[in-house]
Amino acid sequence: MKKYLFIYVFLLSITFVSCNKNQSESKTASTKIDSIENNNVALEDNSSSQNDLADFSELVPLAIIDSTSQDVYEKYGIEFSGNCYACDLAKIEINKKHFDLVNVCNEEDVQRFEVLSYSNDNKILKIKTKEQEFLLTKIDEAPIYELTINGKRLTLENKRIAMYFTQSKTLNKLKEHDCGDFEG
C-alpha cells in the first residue's frame, strides 16, 4: 500500500510541477503578446499622428517679396513670373503613394515620383523616392516650407521648382497671392 501511495504522491507532484510550469509559460507568453500588441498600438497611433499628409496634399510655390518684413504674410508671396507670365512653376501634391510636381497652369502636366517611404516630425517632412529625397522644412508657422532635394538631379520640362511653398489654403492670407490684373 505504501508503494501505491508513494507512486500516487509522486505522480501528483509531477502533475503539480508540470501545471505550474505551463501556467508560468502561459503567463510569459501572454505578457509578451500584450507587450507586442501595446507596441503595435503605439506605432499605429504614432504613424497616424506623425505621418498625416493632409497638410501637404497641395503646396503652392512662393517667392520672397519683401525680405525686410517681419510679417510672414508680407515677406512671402506668389512668384509672379512663374505663376502669371511664363507658367513654368511646379506646385507639389503629396499623398502616401506619390510625390507629384504639377505645372501651375496645366494640371495634366505632371512629373510623378513613387513614394518609397516618408517621415514627418512636424518640422521636416522627408519623402524618399527611388532616386531622390525631398525635404520640406517648416521655416515659419504660417506655414512656409523650404524645399531641398537630395539625390539624382531632376530633369523637368515646364516645371521650374521654387524654393518656398505654402499650403493652398494659406495662399489667400498672403499680401501678394494672385496675378492681380495681369492678363499675360
XYZ file of C-alpha atoms in Angstrom:
184
model
C 0.000 0.000 0.000
C 2.847 2.347 0.819
C 4.238 1.632 -2.602
C 0.997 2.784 -4.290
C 0.759 5.799 -2.024
C 4.322 6.767 -2.910
C 3.610 6.384 -6.647
C 0.387 8.380 -6.275
C 2.167 11.228 -4.436
C 4.979 11.143 -6.979
C 2.585 11.374 -9.946
C 0.587 14.085 -8.175
C 3.733 16.173 -7.562
C 4.840 15.756 -11.203
C 1.400 16.897 -12.350
C 1.501 19.853 -9.951
C 5.002 20.936 -11.099
C 4.011 20.483 -14.727
C 0.876 22.604 -14.286
C 2.835 25.380 -12.575
C 5.412 25.367 -15.363
C 2.667 25.604 -18.029
C 0.974 28.420 -16.134
C 4.283 30.272 -15.878
C 4.988 29.806 -19.599
C 1.433 30.819 -20.394
C 1.784 33.993 -18.306
C 5.116 34.801 -20.016
C 3.636 34.229 -23.457
C 0.582 36.287 -22.527
C 2.818 39.096 -21.265
C 4.844 39.003 -24.483
C 1.666 39.102 -26.599
C 0.287 42.014 -24.552
C 3.600 43.836 -24.947
C 3.633 43.285 -28.713
C 0.009 44.426 -29.013
C 0.734 47.537 -26.946
C 3.746 48.346 -29.146
C 1.655 47.891 -32.293
C -0.997 50.247 -30.945
C 1.697 52.789 -30.072
C 3.150 52.504 -33.572
C -0.276 52.876 -35.184
C -1.086 55.918 -33.039
C 2.341 57.364 -33.790
C 2.039 56.784 -37.523
C -1.427 58.281 -37.766
C -0.431 61.429 -35.905
C 3.082 61.903 -37.249
C 2.620 60.785 -40.815
C -0.524 62.666 -41.662
C -0.026 64.140 -45.121
C -3.235 66.181 -45.374
C -1.303 69.429 -44.848
C 0.898 68.545 -47.820
C -1.792 67.484 -50.297
C -1.267 70.678 -52.329
C 1.634 73.072 -51.834
C 1.899 76.184 -53.988
C 5.201 77.873 -54.926
C 6.226 81.172 -53.322
C 8.965 83.756 -53.585
C 10.371 86.247 -51.092
C 8.623 89.524 -51.901
C 9.898 91.730 -49.059
C 12.945 90.276 -47.295
C 12.950 93.084 -44.697
C 9.399 92.422 -43.480
C 8.891 90.663 -40.166
C 5.316 89.793 -41.163
C 5.403 86.428 -42.921
C 2.288 87.310 -44.928
C 4.107 90.307 -46.425
C 7.530 88.675 -46.681
C 6.357 85.807 -48.943
C 4.005 85.940 -51.884
C 3.188 84.480 -55.236
C 6.149 84.156 -57.601
C 4.816 86.437 -60.330
C 6.744 85.439 -63.446
C 6.361 81.686 -62.970
C 2.704 81.809 -61.999
C 1.422 84.645 -64.160
C 3.715 85.086 -67.143
C 5.824 82.040 -68.011
C 3.570 79.431 -66.319
C 6.640 77.308 -65.711
C 6.465 76.728 -61.966
C 5.600 73.455 -60.270
C 3.252 73.033 -57.364
C 3.588 69.963 -55.176
C 0.910 67.359 -54.477
C 1.724 64.643 -51.958
C -0.029 61.538 -50.734
C 1.211 58.274 -49.226
C 1.888 56.774 -52.672
C 3.053 59.692 -54.836
C 5.051 62.894 -54.809
C 3.848 64.931 -57.789
C 5.273 68.054 -59.393
C 2.412 69.666 -61.306
C 2.648 72.648 -63.657
C 0.764 75.562 -62.048
C -1.050 76.367 -65.313
C -1.657 72.853 -66.623
C -2.941 70.175 -64.206
C -2.238 67.493 -66.817
C 1.499 68.284 -66.928
C 2.679 66.093 -64.043
C 6.013 64.557 -63.048
C 5.197 61.693 -60.656
C 7.558 60.028 -58.196
C 6.605 56.865 -56.336
C 6.980 57.337 -52.566
C 9.091 54.570 -51.054
C 8.949 55.967 -47.528
C 8.261 59.156 -45.670
C 8.528 60.605 -42.186
C 7.133 63.728 -40.616
C 8.332 65.132 -37.308
C 6.181 68.306 -37.587
C 9.294 70.290 -38.578
C 10.610 68.312 -41.548
C 8.723 66.086 -43.960
C 11.145 63.635 -45.624
C 9.968 61.788 -48.696
C 12.187 59.140 -50.240
C 11.708 58.088 -53.832
C 13.822 55.812 -55.992
C 16.402 58.449 -56.927
C 15.652 61.498 -54.748
C 14.917 62.565 -51.233
C 12.595 65.567 -50.927
C 12.797 67.544 -47.670
C 10.141 70.105 -46.809
C 11.352 72.057 -43.785
C 8.854 74.237 -41.986
C 10.580 77.613 -41.648
C 7.584 79.592 -40.426
C 4.322 78.843 -38.664
C 2.224 80.385 -41.487
C 3.162 77.616 -42.670
C 6.016 78.255 -45.065
C 8.139 75.309 -46.199
C 11.581 75.338 -47.763
C 12.203 72.564 -50.277
C 15.543 70.756 -50.514
C 16.146 67.939 -52.999
C 18.920 65.404 -52.481
C 19.954 62.698 -54.909
C 19.876 62.488 -58.685
C 19.384 65.823 -60.444
C 15.853 66.328 -61.745
C 15.269 66.987 -65.422
C 11.896 68.663 -65.802
C 10.107 70.360 -68.661
C 7.737 73.284 -67.935
C 8.107 72.728 -64.202
C 10.600 75.020 -62.521
C 10.884 74.260 -58.823
C 10.606 77.097 -56.331
C 12.459 77.133 -53.040
C 9.468 78.064 -50.860
C 5.962 76.643 -50.645
C 2.811 77.028 -48.597
C -0.469 75.181 -48.332
C -3.004 76.235 -50.952
C -5.475 77.123 -48.182
C -2.938 79.620 -46.754
C -2.213 81.378 -50.040
C -5.050 83.922 -49.762
C -3.640 85.179 -46.438
C -0.502 86.424 -48.186
C -0.429 90.067 -49.263
C 0.534 89.099 -52.831
C -1.380 85.895 -53.524
C -2.517 86.140 -57.126
C -1.650 87.655 -60.518
C -3.811 90.724 -59.909
C -4.988 92.416 -63.106
C -2.206 90.871 -65.188
C -3.569 89.430 -68.430
C -0.374 87.790 -69.742
